[in-house]
Amino acid sequence: MTLKNADKLASVEVIKHNFEQLNYICSLQIATAVFLAYHLGKPILIEGPPGVGKTELAKTTAELLDIDCIRLQCYEGLDESKAIYEWKYGKQLLYTQVLKETLSEILEGATGLAESVGKLHEFGDIFFSEEFLEPRPLLKALKNETGCVLLIDEVDKSDHEFESLLLEMLSDFQLSIPEIGTVKAHPDRKPLVFLTSNNTREISDALKRRCLHLYIPFPDANLEKQIIQARVPELAENLRNQLVTFIQELREMDLKKVPAISETIDWARTLILLHSESLNPELVSQTLNVILKFQEDIEAVDSELQTITNKALKGNQGS
Amino acid sequence: MVDTTLVDFVKALRNADLKVSPAETLEAMQCMNLVGYQDRRFLKDSLSMVLAKTTDEKDAFDACFNRFFTADKFRQAINDELDDDQGSDADNADDFDSDAEGNQPAGKGGQGGGKGGGESEASEDVTALPPTSALGKLLLQGSRAELMIQIAEAGREVEVNKIVVFTQKGLFTRKIMDTMGLKGLQDEIGELQNQNAKPEQQLAGRLKVARDQLRERVRDHVERQFFLHADEQGKQLREELLKKVKLSSLEKRNFKDVQEIVLKMAKKLIAIHSKRRKTYKRGQLDVRKTLRHNMQYDGMFFDLRWKASKVDRPKVMCICDVSGSVSNYSRFLLMFLYSLASILPKARSFAFSSDLGEVTKLFEESSLEDALSKTMRDYGNGSTDYGRMFQDFKSHCMDDVNNKTTIIILGDARNNYGDARSEILREMYDKAKRVIWLNPEPRSSWAVGDSEMKKYTAACHQTEVCNSLQHLERVVSNLLKTAS
């Protein structure tokens, strides 16, 4: 498989470095996954809690390689007419009307039913040709001339049937359209496929077997600090450390939804807006709704705010 | 060689309950070719992506990888790759000297500390006197890699990977040592000891030390093999056994295992049954689909398409006898039902020994363990009274029973000669879709003593003997099947 800018994926270290240039800080595992996906020509199935940068990885890869990122958002009820292709039935109807009017001209000179039918057959199946085909994301990705990143987002939200539809695409990079035949990707321009899943339900084994499996957990404190540094560089180092320690503490707690990286970033931006220089219980209490999205979580944390804040402040001094 | 290592590894993974398909094995090989053996972490990450596809599997993979590719094996694999690279070989040899066994003079001199002062000059002499037996030569002069290969090969010869139980460890250690030529070594040591000359005596001593170390190492090897190949097999054996054993004879220490099995079974059932969906002819009209589909009829809409697809799941009401004699069965039935929560969302459960109480909420709010023990505590005491139970059910829940409800009653129907009230069961039978009675006792004793099973059987759609996990699984599976 050769894409333009392929040298940017030459080795794991190179990938990691390049991602960092684009402000996407990743662990070695993530870089390894991208490396393997490219060199083995296989899709990656990314799982992990929400907000750890699953979707972002696909987008960043597209940006890095400077190719299109075609995105297919999955939801319940998604079917082939929205994911693969659809016939432009409006256009087809219109053409039927036109054909009706010119029918007599076409059939002119034909005697007998058999001959008329024969003449009609000469038209072939124009109604089901590429002219009338409306490509949807999957087909678009296959037909892309320059290679592209195909992001199939939240595949766990789709139905089981849709998963089966994906299988042909993922293993052979081809799609079958009954009326036309098989559409295949150019062997050197296979799309780089990323699937993401929040694990709301188990993905079938058949699908998993065709993919590399990458699990992105919450980052450890160091990685998270780097991420914040890259994404919100204006935040003072002191506050950044406190912030990350605080969030790491929260993740240890038994909450309905623990804050993810995206929430940490939001919180960092909030603190900058408020011109804060250090965490204190009052400030945290006011801005808690940025990182916690359920009232019961906020209440649970609120009662222990003092302890956690102190820990964050102290942990920071220690380091 | 490299390929067989990988195949062995995949075998070990399968043993550890990972589902690895042949296609994935091939991919792992591609992956290994691409990644190489130089970077252990890199290789581990890569293989983990190809072979382990859930977080559970990833954990198992990590453990398995660490156990399988111990430092020895890993170096060996590198050696295979860098066959003629002398430099790296020497490195390895040095490595070997420094780790774990600094006190073994490796025939290079200079390292013989720990054995007293005269040793260092004597060691010069000893190197001049080479051991004669093959194993002795290997031990004192060969490199560690060679030794490990020898052990592995001897292991293969005696089929150490067929080890099943813990107690076989000694046997296999002995067998491997024998295959490697222990006898020759012993003879040599004996011979040397019979001679009085100093160098011979010293050589004998060193050979002895080396032999003991070899034994240790072989035992380690056997142990590793045991963990890789037998540990899980033993577990599987136990699981099979537990599935068949009578639930009442289970002991408390087995509960954890059984719970694991129940969860596994439930998972399997979920996987099978969650895919059954029916398209219902109700709901919203799907305009696009209808248009498209009816084009072939010249735009006449006579085959309508609907948007809604509905999942049809049984409404289950489960009444469990939790008095002493059958509490264990109830325990596992409840466990089963609640592990199926994702495909049986409407399960309601009741517990009784005399008074009936609903425990649905309890199970929703607390963990399975807590809920089970609370149920047992609150309802588990007292003598069984089925008549009372039916009456309670009639006054509280009969209105909720409709033609979609499946009622499962689990109990031995031993009513202490009280009023059976089978007419209420009859009423339930008429109203509900199905009434299933699960009785842990064998059919032959259903009409004996204070059992009212005969009366109740007449008012049930189905009665089953249910006294092991296997039975339970079958019942629940049938329940899901008839529903969809």
mmCIF file of C-alpha atoms in Angstrom, chain A residues 12 28-30 32-33 35-36 39-40 42 47 76 79 81-82 86 89 92-93 100 136 159-161 202 204-205 208-215, chain B residues 19 21 23-24 27 30-31 34-35 39 41-42 45-50 52-55 58 267 274-275 277 286 288-289 291-292 295 298-299 309:
data_model
loop_
_atom_site.group_PDB
_atom_site.id
_atom_site.type_symbol
_atom_site.label_atom_id
_atom_site.label_comp_id
_atom_site.label_asym_id
_atom_site.label_seq_id
_atom_site.Cartn_x
_atom_site.Cartn_y
_atom_site.Cartn_z
ATOM 1 C CA VAL A 12 6.516 3.841 15.455
ATOM 2 C CA LEU A 28 3.458 3.922 22.061
ATOM 3 C CA GLN A 29 0.591 1.484 21.731
ATOM 4 C CA ILE A 30 -1.484 3.886 19.707
ATOM 5 C CA THR A 32 2.051 0.907 17.048
ATOM 6 C CA ALA A 33 -1.556 0.386 16.021
ATOM 7 C CA PHE A 35 1.945 1.557 12.127
ATOM 8 C CA LEU A 36 0.515 -1.949 11.877
ATOM 9 C CA HIS A 39 1.752 -1.853 6.908
ATOM 10 C CA LEU A 40 -0.557 -4.836 7.240
ATOM 11 C CA LYS A 42 -5.913 -3.813 8.117
ATOM 12 C CA GLU A 47 -12.344 0.763 21.958
ATOM 13 C CA GLU A 76 -29.559 2.455 15.168
ATOM 14 C CA ASP A 79 -28.632 0.573 6.565
ATOM 15 C CA SER A 81 -28.771 2.847 1.520
ATOM 16 C CA LYS A 82 -27.165 5.321 3.857
ATOM 17 C CA GLU A 86 -28.493 4.468 -3.022
ATOM 18 C CA TYR A 89 -34.777 7.136 -7.623
ATOM 19 C CA GLN A 92 -34.901 7.263 -12.341
ATOM 20 C CA LEU A 93 -38.587 8.196 -12.181
ATOM 21 C CA LYS A 100 -42.603 6.755 -21.860
ATOM 22 C CA ARG A 136 -22.475 6.891 0.307
ATOM 23 C CA ASP A 159 -27.502 -2.941 14.321
ATOM 24 C CA HIS A 160 -26.105 -6.419 14.011
ATOM 25 C CA GLU A 161 -27.125 -6.534 10.372
ATOM 26 C CA GLU A 202 -20.309 -6.588 22.245
ATOM 27 C CA SER A 204 -19.363 -9.654 16.822
ATOM 28 C CA ASP A 205 -16.374 -11.952 16.612
ATOM 29 C CA LYS A 208 -13.280 -8.308 15.442
ATOM 30 C CA ARG A 209 -11.391 -10.986 13.623
ATOM 31 C CA ARG A 210 -10.924 -8.724 10.637
ATOM 32 C CA CYS A 211 -9.541 -5.849 12.634
ATOM 33 C CA LEU A 212 -6.601 -4.974 14.786
ATOM 34 C CA HIS A 213 -7.887 -4.261 18.223
ATOM 35 C CA LEU A 214 -6.696 -1.206 20.088
ATOM 36 C CA TYR A 215 -7.893 -0.325 23.546
ATOM 37 C CA LYS B 19 -10.331 -17.335 20.871
ATOM 38 C CA SER B 21 -8.571 -18.211 14.749
ATOM 39 C CA ALA B 23 -6.527 -16.457 10.185
ATOM 40 C CA GLU B 24 -5.385 -14.460 13.152
ATOM 41 C CA GLU B 27 -1.758 -12.358 10.681
ATOM 42 C CA GLN B 30 2.894 -11.342 9.138
ATOM 43 C CA CYS B 31 3.020 -9.029 12.055
ATOM 44 C CA LEU B 34 7.131 -6.833 10.072
ATOM 45 C CA VAL B 35 8.009 -6.043 13.641
ATOM 46 C CA ASP B 39 11.969 -4.803 20.758
ATOM 47 C CA ARG B 41 7.513 -4.280 24.126
ATOM 48 C CA PHE B 42 6.866 -3.418 20.541
ATOM 49 C CA ASP B 45 1.906 -4.460 21.733
ATOM 50 C CA SER B 46 1.677 -5.571 18.149
ATOM 51 C CA LEU B 47 0.730 -9.146 18.855
ATOM 52 C CA SER B 48 -1.765 -8.029 21.432
ATOM 53 C CA MET B 49 -3.552 -6.000 18.780
ATOM 54 C CA VAL B 50 -3.734 -8.893 16.388
ATOM 55 C CA ALA B 52 -6.510 -10.273 21.756
ATOM 56 C CA LYS B 53 -9.765 -8.600 20.916
ATOM 57 C CA THR B 54 -11.365 -7.635 24.218
ATOM 58 C CA THR B 55 -10.030 -6.049 27.367
ATOM 59 C CA LYS B 58 -5.826 -8.382 26.625
ATOM 60 C CA LYS B 267 -22.961 -14.442 27.882
ATOM 61 C CA SER B 274 -29.815 -10.923 21.135
ATOM 62 C CA LYS B 275 -29.664 -11.290 17.389
ATOM 63 C CA ARG B 277 -35.225 -9.600 15.922
ATOM 64 C CA ASP B 286 -40.548 4.305 5.904
ATOM 65 C CA ARG B 288 -37.960 6.154 1.155
ATOM 66 C CA LYS B 289 -37.893 2.429 1.428
ATOM 67 C CA LEU B 291 -40.919 4.403 -2.684
ATOM 68 C CA ARG B 292 -37.866 2.528 -3.718
ATOM 69 C CA MET B 295 -40.822 1.326 -8.129
ATOM 70 C CA ASP B 298 -44.732 1.406 -11.325
ATOM 71 C CA GLY B 299 -44.923 3.521 -8.236
ATOM 72 C CA SER B 309 -38.394 -3.116 14.183
#
